[in-house]
XYZ file of C-alpha atoms in Angstrom:
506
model
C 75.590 -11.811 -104.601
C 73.606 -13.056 -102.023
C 71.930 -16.484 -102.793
C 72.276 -19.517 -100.740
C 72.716 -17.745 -97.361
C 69.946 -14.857 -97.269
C 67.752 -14.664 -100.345
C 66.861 -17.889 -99.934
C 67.090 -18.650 -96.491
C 63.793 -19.729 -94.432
C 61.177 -16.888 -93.886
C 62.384 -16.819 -90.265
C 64.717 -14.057 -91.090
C 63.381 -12.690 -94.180
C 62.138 -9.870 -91.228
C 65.574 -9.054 -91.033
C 66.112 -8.779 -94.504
C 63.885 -6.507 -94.687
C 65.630 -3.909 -91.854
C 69.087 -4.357 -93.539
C 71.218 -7.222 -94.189
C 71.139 -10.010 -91.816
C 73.958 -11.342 -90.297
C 75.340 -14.835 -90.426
C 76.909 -17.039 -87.908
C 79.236 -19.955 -88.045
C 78.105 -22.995 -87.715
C 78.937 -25.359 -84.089
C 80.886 -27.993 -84.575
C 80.411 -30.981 -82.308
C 82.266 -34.340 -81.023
C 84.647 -36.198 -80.256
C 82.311 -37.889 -78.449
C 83.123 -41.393 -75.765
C 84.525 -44.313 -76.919
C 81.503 -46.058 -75.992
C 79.388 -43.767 -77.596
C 81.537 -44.108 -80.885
C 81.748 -47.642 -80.587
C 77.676 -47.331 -80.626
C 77.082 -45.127 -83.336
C 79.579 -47.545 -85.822
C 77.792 -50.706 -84.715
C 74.361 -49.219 -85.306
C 75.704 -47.977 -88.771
C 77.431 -51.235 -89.471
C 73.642 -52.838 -89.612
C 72.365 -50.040 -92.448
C 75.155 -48.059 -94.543
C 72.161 -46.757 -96.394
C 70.826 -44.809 -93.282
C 71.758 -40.906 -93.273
C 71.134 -40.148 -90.263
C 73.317 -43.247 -89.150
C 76.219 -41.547 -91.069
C 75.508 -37.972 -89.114
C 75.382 -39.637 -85.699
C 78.762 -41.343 -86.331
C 80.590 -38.549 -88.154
C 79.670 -36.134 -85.647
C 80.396 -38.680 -82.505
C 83.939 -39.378 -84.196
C 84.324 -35.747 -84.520
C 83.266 -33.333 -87.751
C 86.788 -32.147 -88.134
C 88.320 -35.473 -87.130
C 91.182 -36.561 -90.533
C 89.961 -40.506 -89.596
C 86.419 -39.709 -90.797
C 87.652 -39.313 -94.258
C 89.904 -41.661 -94.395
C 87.313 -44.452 -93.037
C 84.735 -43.158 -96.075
C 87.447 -43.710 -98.836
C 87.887 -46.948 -97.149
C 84.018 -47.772 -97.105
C 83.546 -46.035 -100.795
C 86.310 -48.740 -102.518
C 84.736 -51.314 -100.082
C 81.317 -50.497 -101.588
C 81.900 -48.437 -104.549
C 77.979 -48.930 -106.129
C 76.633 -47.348 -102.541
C 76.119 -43.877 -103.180
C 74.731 -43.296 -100.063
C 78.479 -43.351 -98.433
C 79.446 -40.428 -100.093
C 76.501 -38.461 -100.002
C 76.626 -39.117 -96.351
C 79.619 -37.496 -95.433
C 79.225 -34.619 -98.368
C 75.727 -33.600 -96.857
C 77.233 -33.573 -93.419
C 80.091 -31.741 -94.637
C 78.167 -29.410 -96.518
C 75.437 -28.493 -93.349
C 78.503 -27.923 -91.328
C 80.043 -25.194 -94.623
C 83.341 -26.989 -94.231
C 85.261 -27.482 -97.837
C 86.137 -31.305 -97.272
C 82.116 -31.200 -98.868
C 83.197 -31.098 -102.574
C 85.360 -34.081 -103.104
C 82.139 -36.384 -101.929
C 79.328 -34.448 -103.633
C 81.126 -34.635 -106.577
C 81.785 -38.755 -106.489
C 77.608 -38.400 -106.199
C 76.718 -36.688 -109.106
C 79.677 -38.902 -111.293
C 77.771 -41.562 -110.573
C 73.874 -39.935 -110.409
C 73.911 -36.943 -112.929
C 70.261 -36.379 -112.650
C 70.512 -35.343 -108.541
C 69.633 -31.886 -108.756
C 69.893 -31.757 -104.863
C 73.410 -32.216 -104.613
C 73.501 -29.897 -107.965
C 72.559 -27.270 -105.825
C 74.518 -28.167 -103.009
C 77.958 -27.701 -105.052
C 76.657 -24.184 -106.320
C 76.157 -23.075 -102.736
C 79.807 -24.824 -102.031
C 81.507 -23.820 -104.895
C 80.334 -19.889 -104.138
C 82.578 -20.242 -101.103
C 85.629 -21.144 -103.241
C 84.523 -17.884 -105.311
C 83.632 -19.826 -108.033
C 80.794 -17.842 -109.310
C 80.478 -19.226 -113.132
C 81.132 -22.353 -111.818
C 78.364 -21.521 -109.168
C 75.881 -20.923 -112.137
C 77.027 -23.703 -114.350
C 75.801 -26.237 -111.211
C 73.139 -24.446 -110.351
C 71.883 -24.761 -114.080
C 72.069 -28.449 -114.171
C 70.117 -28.194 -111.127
C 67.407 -26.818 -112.771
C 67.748 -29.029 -115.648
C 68.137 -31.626 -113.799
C 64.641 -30.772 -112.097
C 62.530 -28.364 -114.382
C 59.572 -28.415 -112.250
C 61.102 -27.434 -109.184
C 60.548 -23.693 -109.059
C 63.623 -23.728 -105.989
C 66.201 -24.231 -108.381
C 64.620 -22.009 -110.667
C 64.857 -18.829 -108.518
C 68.223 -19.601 -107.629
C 69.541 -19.381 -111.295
C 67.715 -16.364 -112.126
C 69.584 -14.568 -109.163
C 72.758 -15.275 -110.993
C 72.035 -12.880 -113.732
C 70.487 -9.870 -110.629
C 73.568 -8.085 -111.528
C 73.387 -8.245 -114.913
C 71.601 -5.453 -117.169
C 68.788 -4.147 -115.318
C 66.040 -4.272 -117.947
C 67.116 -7.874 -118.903
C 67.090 -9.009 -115.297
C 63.744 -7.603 -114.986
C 62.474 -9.456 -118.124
C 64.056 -12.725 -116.259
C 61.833 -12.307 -113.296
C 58.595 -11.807 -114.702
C 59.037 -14.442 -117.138
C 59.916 -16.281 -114.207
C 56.219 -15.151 -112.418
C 54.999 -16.224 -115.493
C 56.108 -19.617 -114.787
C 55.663 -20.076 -111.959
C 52.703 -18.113 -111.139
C 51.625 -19.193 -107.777
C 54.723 -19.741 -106.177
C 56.080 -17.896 -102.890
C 59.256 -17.122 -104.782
C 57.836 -15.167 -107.711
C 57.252 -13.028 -105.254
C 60.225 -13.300 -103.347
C 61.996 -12.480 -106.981
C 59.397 -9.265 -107.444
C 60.175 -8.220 -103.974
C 64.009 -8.377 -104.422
C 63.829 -6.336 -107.792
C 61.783 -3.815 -106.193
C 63.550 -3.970 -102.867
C 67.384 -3.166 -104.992
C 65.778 -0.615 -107.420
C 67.454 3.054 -107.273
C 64.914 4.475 -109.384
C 62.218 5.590 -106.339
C 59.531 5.901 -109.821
C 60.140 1.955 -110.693
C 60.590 0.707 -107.246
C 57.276 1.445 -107.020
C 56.083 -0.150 -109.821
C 57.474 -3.325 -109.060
C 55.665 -3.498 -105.748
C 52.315 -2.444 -107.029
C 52.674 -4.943 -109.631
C 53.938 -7.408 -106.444
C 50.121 -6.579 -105.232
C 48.763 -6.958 -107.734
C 50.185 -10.416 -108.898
C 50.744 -12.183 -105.627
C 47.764 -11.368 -102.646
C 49.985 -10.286 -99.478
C 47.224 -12.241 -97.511
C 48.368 -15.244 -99.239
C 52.098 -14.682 -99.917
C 54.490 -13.189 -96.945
C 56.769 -11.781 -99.094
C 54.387 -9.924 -100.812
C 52.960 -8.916 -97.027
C 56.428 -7.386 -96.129
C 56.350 -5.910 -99.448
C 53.670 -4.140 -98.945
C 55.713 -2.711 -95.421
C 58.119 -1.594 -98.320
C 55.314 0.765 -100.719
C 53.746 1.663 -97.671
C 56.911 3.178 -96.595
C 57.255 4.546 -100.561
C 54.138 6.370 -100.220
C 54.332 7.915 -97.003
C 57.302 10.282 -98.271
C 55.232 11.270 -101.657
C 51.342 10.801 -100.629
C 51.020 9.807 -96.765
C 46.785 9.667 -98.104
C 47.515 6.924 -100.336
C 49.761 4.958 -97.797
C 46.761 5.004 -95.417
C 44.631 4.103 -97.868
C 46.910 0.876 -98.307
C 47.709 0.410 -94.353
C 43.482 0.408 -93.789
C 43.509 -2.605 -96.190
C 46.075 -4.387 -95.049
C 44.106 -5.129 -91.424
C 45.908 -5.311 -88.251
C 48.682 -6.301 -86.696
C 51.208 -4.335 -84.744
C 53.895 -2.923 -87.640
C 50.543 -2.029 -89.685
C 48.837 -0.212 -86.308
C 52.056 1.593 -86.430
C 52.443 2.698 -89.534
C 48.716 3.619 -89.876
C 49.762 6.699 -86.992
C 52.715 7.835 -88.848
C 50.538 8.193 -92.021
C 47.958 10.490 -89.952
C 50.599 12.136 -88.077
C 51.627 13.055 -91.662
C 48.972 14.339 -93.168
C 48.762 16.375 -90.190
C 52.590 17.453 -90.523
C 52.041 18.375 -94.332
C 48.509 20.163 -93.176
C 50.432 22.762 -90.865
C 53.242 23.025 -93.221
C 50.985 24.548 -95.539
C 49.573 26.617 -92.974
C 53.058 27.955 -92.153
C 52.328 26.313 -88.598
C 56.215 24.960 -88.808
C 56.242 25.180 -84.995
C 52.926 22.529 -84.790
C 54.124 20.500 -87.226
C 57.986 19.964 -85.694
C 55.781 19.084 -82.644
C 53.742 16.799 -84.138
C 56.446 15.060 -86.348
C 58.105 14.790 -82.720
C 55.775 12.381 -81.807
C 55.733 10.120 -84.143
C 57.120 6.672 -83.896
C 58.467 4.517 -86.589
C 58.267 0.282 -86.415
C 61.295 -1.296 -85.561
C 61.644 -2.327 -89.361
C 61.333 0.325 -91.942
C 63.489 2.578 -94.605
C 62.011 5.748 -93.099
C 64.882 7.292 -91.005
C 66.214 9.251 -93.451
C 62.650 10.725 -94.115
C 61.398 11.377 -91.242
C 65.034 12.990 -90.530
C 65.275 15.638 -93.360
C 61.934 16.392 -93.128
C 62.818 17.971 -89.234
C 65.152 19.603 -90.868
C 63.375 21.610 -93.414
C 60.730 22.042 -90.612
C 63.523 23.546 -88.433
C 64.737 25.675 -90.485
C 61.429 27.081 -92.027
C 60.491 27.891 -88.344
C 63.959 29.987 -88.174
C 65.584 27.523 -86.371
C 68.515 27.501 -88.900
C 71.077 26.435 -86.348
C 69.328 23.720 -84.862
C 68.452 22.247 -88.338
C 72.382 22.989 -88.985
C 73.254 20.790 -85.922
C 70.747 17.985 -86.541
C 72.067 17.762 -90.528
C 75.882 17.633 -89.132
C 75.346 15.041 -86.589
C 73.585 12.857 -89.413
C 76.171 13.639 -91.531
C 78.869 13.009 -89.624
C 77.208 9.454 -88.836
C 76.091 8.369 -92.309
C 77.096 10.488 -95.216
C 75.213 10.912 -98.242
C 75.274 13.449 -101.010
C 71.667 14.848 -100.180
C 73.086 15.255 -96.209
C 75.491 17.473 -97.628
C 73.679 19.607 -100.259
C 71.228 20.436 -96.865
C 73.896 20.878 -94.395
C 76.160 23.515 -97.161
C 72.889 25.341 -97.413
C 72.102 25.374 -93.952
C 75.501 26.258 -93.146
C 75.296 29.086 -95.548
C 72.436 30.252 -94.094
C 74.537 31.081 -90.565
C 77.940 31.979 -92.358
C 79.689 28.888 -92.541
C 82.065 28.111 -95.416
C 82.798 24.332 -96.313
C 86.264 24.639 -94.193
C 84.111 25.476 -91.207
C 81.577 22.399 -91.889
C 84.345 19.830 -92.154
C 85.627 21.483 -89.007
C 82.756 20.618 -87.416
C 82.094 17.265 -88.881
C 85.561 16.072 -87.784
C 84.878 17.605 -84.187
C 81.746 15.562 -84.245
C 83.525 12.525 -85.274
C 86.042 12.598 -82.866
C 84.006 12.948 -80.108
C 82.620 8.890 -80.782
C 85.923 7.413 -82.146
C 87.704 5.007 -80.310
C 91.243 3.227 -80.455
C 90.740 0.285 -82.854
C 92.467 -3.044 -81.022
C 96.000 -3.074 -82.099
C 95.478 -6.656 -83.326
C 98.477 -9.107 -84.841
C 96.985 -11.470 -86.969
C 98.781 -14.312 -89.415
C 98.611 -13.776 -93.277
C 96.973 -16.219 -95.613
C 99.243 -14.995 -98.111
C 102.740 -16.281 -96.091
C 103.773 -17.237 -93.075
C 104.336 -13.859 -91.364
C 101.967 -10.806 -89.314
C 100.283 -7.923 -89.880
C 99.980 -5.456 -87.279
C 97.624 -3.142 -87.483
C 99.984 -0.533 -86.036
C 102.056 -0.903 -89.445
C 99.094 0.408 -91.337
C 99.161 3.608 -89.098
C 98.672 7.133 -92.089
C 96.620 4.566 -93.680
C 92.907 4.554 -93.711
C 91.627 1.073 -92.665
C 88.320 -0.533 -94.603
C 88.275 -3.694 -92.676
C 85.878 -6.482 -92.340
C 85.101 -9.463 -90.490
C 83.867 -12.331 -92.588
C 84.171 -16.376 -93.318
C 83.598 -17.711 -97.052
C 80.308 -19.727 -96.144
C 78.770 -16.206 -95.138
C 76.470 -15.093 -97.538
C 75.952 -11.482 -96.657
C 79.587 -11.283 -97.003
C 79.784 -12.120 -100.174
C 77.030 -10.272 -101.215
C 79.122 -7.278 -100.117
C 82.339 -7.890 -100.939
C 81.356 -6.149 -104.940
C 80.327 -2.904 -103.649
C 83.289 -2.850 -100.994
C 85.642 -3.909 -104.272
C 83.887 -0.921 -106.308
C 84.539 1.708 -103.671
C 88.124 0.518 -102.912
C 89.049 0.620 -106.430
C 88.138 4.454 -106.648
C 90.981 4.850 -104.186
C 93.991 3.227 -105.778
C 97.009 4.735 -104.957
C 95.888 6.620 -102.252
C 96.585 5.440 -98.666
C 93.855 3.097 -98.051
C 94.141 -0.389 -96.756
C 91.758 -3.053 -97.268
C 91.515 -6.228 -94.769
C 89.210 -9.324 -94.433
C 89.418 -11.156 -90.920
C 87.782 -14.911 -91.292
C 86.841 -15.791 -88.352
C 86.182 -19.277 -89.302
C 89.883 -21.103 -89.079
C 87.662 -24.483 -90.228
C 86.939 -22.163 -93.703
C 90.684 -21.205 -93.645
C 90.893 -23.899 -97.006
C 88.952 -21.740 -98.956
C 90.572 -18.539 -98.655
C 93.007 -18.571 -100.770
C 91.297 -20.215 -103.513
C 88.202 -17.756 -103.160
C 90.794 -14.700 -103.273
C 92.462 -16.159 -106.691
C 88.931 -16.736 -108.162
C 87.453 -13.243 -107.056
C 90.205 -11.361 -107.157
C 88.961 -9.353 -104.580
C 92.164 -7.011 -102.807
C 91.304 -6.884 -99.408
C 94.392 -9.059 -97.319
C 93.133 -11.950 -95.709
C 93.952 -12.797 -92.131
C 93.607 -15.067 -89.661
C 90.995 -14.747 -86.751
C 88.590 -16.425 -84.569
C 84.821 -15.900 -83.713
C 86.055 -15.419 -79.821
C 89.183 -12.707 -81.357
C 86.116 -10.859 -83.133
C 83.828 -10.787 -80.460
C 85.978 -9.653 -77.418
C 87.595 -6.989 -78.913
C 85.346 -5.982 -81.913
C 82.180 -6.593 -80.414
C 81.257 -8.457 -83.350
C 78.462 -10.995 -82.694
C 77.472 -11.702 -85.907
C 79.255 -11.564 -89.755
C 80.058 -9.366 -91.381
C 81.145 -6.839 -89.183
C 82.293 -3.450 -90.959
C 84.739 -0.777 -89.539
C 86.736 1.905 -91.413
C 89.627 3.056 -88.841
C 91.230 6.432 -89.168
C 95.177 7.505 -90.351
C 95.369 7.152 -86.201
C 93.916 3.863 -85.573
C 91.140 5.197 -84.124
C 87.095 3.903 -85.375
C 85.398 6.232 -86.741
C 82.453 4.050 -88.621
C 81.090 0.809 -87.292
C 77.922 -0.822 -87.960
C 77.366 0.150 -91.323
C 76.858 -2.406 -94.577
C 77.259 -1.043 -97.797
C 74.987 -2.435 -101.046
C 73.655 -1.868 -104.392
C 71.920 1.383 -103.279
C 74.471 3.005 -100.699
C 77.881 2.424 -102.474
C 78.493 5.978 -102.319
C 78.006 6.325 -98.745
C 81.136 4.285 -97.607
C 83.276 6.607 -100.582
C 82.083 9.412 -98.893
C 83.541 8.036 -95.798
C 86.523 6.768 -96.301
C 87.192 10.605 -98.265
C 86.235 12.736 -95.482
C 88.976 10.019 -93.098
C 91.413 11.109 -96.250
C 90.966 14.650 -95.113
C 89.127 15.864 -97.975
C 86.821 18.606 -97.222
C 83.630 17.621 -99.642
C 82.054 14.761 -101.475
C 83.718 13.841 -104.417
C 82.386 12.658 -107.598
C-alpha cells in the first residue's frame, strides 16, 4: 500500500499519479565534510543543543553514514538525558535521509513525549520499510490520537484499511469527508476510491459525488479528478464529457480534451452513418493529453472501425501488436475474433504474437549479484528455462511497496511452475532492512544486492521500481510496465504466454 511515499506526497507529483505510478528515487547522501568545517558546525552546536538545524549541519558535515555520529548522540543523550531535542535530532535527520539507524532515536522521543504525534507518524512511515504493516497502523493510530484535529494523520490511517472490504472502506472515507469536510484530503481520499474502483458504473459515482462535494476550482485533487470522469465519459457519452470540459474553463489538458470530445461525436456520427472510412480518418487525428487513461479506448475503437470498413487484417495487425505489448483479456477476445475472421486458429495467433515479441526482446544483462539470504551469488544465467519477474526496488520506496501485493498475488498463481521471482535494492544504505522486511512480509521474491549506478547502466532504470519479466532465454520481453489493483491480470497473462501457453488462462 502506498502511503507515506505517493498518496501523500506534495501535489508536485500528484500529476504523475495521475498518468501511472510515480517513481521514487533515493535519497543523496552528503559529507564528510573539512575538518575545519566540522570543527565549525560542533562549536556552533556546542552554544544551542536545542537547535535542529544545528544538529543537521553537523550530522551531515561529519558524514550521514559516518558510525561516530551515533556514538557521539548516545554520548550527548546520557550526558543530557532530559534534552529530547538530541534524539529527535538525529532521528529526524535519519528519517529525511530513509536510513533505518531512524528508529532507535524516534523511539527514545516518544518514551519520553507520548503525546508527539509527529514522530508517531514518522515511525509508521519507518516501520513500513521494515514491513511492519500492523505495526505501521498501530503508530499511525496513536498519531491520530495523539492529534485528533489534525485531518493529516487522519487520512493516513484510513488508507490502512484501502484494502480491506470494499464497501467498508468506502463507508471509512465518506465518514471521513464528513469530518473533515473542507479539507484537500477528503478529496484526495474520494479521488483515490474512485481512481482504484474496477466497477466502471461506481467509479463514476465516486467522482461525481467528488464534484459535487469538493469544487475542483477550489480543491486540485478534485480538478484532476475531474481529468479522470472526463475521460469516463468520453468512452460512454463524449456529449456529456463536453458538457463537463466547457465548465471546467481553460487551460491546456482541458483545450485538449475538449477536441477529442468533438472529434468523437463526430467519430460516433459517421459510425452510424456507416461512414467507417471518415470516421478512422477522423479518429486519426485526434490527439490525447500527455496524462490520461484513454489509450486503450481510443485503441479498440480503431479497431472495430477497421474492421467494420473491411479492413479485417489491418484491425488483426493493430490488435496483435497491442497484444503482444500489453495483454489483457478484452485484447484477446478482439484479436481471436479478428483472427477468425481471416482463418487464423489460436496456434497461428500465438505464432504471431511470439514473432512480434521477438522482434523487440533483448538479452537481459547477465548480472552476478550477492544474496541477502547468505553469503554467496546468483547469476542470472543459473535461472536460464526459468521465466524471470524481476524488479528493482529499495524498502523506503513507496511505489514499491505498493506493488509488491499484486506482484505476490500473480506469482503465487504460478507455484511450481518455472518462474523466478527477484528484488534488486538498489539502496546498499537500506540493505538493514531487507531482511527484516522479507520476514515480516513474507513476500518470495530473492533479494539481492545492487546499486542505483548497477541499475541504471545496464537496466536503464532511472527511477524505482523498475519492472522486467525476462524470457526461459534471458532475453526481455516486458519492460516498463507496473502492475496494480486494476491490472493484476495483465502481468499473469504475461508471464503465461513467456510459459508457452497458447491463451489466457483463468
Amino acid at each position: 500500500m502506498i502511503k507515506n511515499n505517493l498518496k501523500f506526497a506534495a501535489l508536485t507529483i500528484l500529476i504523475f499519479c495521475f498518468a501511472g505510478r510515480a517513481l521514487a528515487q533515493i535519497p543523496v547522501r552528503k559529507g564528510p565534510a573539512s575538518a575545519e568545517e566540522i570543527k565549525k558546525a560542533k562549536d556552533i552546536l556546542d552554544t544551542n543543543m536545542n537547535s535542529l538545524g544545528a544538529h543537521k549541519a553537523y550530522i551531515y558535515a561529519m558524514g550521514i553514514s559516518n558510525p561516530l555520529v551515533i556514538k557521539q548522540y548516545n554520548e550527548w543523550m546520557k550526558k543530557y538525558p532530559q534534552n529530547i531535542n538530541i534524539p529527535l535530532a538525529i532521528g529526524t535527520v535519519y528519517y529525511n535521509a530513509e536510513m533505518p539507524q531512524a528508529k532507535q532515536f524516534l523511539l527514545r522521543v516518544v518514551e519520553s513525549e507520548p503525546g508527539n504525534a509527529k514522530v508517531w507518524y514518522m515511525l509508521s512511515a519507518d516501520a513500513e520499510r521494515w514491513g511492519q504493516e500492523d505495526l505501521s497502523a498501530k503508530y499511525m493510530r496513536k498519531a491520530a490520537l495523539a492529534d485528533s484535529s489534525n485531518a493529516d494523520y487522519a487520512f493516513y490511517y484510513l488508507l490502512y484499511f484501502e484494502n480491506g472490504d470494499p464497501k467498508e472502506y468506502a463507508r471509512r472515507v465518506f465518514d471521513f469527508v464528513k469530518r473533515f469536510p473542507a479539507n484537500n484530503h477528503g478529496a484526495q481520499a474520494l479521488y483515490w476510491l474512485a481512481e482504484n474502483t474496477i466497477d466502471a458504473n461506481d467509479k463514476i459515482s465516486y467522482f461525481e459525488e467528488l464534484r459535487k462535494l469538493y469544487p475542483p476550482q477550489k480543491f486540485q485533487w478534485s480538478s484532476v479528478g475531474m481529468m479522470r470522469l472526463t475521460d469516463a465519459y468520453l468512452q460512454i457519452n463524449p456529449e456529456k464529457a463536453l458538457a463537463l470540459i466547457n465548465e471546467m474553463g481553460g487551460g491546456k489538458d482541458w483545450a485538449i480534451r475538449k477536441q477529442v470530445a468533438e472529434s468523437l461525436i463526430q467519430v460516433n456520427k459517421l459510425e452510424q452513418d456507416q461512414n467507417y472510412k471518415e470516421a478512422l480518418l477522423k479518429l486519426d487525428e485526434i490527439k490525447l493529453p500527455k496524462f490520461t487513461h484513454l489509450q486503450d479506448f481510443i485503441v479498440l475503437k480503431k479497431f472495430s472501425l477497421e474492421a467494420k470498413a473491411g479492413d479485417v487484417k489491418t484491425a488483426y495487425d493493430s490488435v496483435a501488436a497491442r497484444f503482444a505489448r500489453l495483454p489483457t483479456d478484452q485484447l484477446y477476445t478482439e484479436l481471436e475474433l479478428l483472427g477468425g475472421k481471416i482463418g487464423k486458429n489460436k496456434a497461428q495467433i500465438s505464432k504471431d504474437i511470439v514473432t512480434i515479441r521477438n522482434s523487440t526482446a533483448v538479452t537481459a544483462y547477465p548480472f552476478e549479484l550477492g544474496l541477502y539470504t547468505g553469503n554467496g551469488t546468483l547469476n542470472l544465467n543459473s535461472l536460464k528455462g526459468k521465466v524471470v519477474l524481476l524488479t528493482f526496488w529499495f524498502p523506503a520506496c513507496g511505489p514499491c511497496r505498493d506493488e509488491f501485493p499484486h506482484f505476490q498475488a500473480v506469482i503465487n498463481k504460478f507455484k511450481g511452475e518455472d518462474v523466478a521471482y527477484i528484488g534488486i535494492n538498489i539502496s546498499p544504505d537500506q540493505d538493514p532492512y531487507v531482511i527484516p522486511f522479507m520476514k515480516n512480509t513474507k513476500y518470495s521474491f530473492i533479494p539481492l544486492r545492487g546499486s542505483p549506478e548497477f541499475a541504471a547502466k545496464y537496466y536503464g532504470v532511472d527511477g524505482e521500481p523498475g519492472n522486467f519479466l525476462i524470457d526461459k532465454n534471458g532475453k526481455i520481453v516486458f519492460k516498463d510496465f507496473n502492475i496494480g489493483s486494476t491490472n493484476q491480470r495483465t502481468l499473469q497473462l504475461m508471464i503465461s504466454s513467456l510459459l508457452k501457453k497458447n491463451q489466457p488462462d483463468n
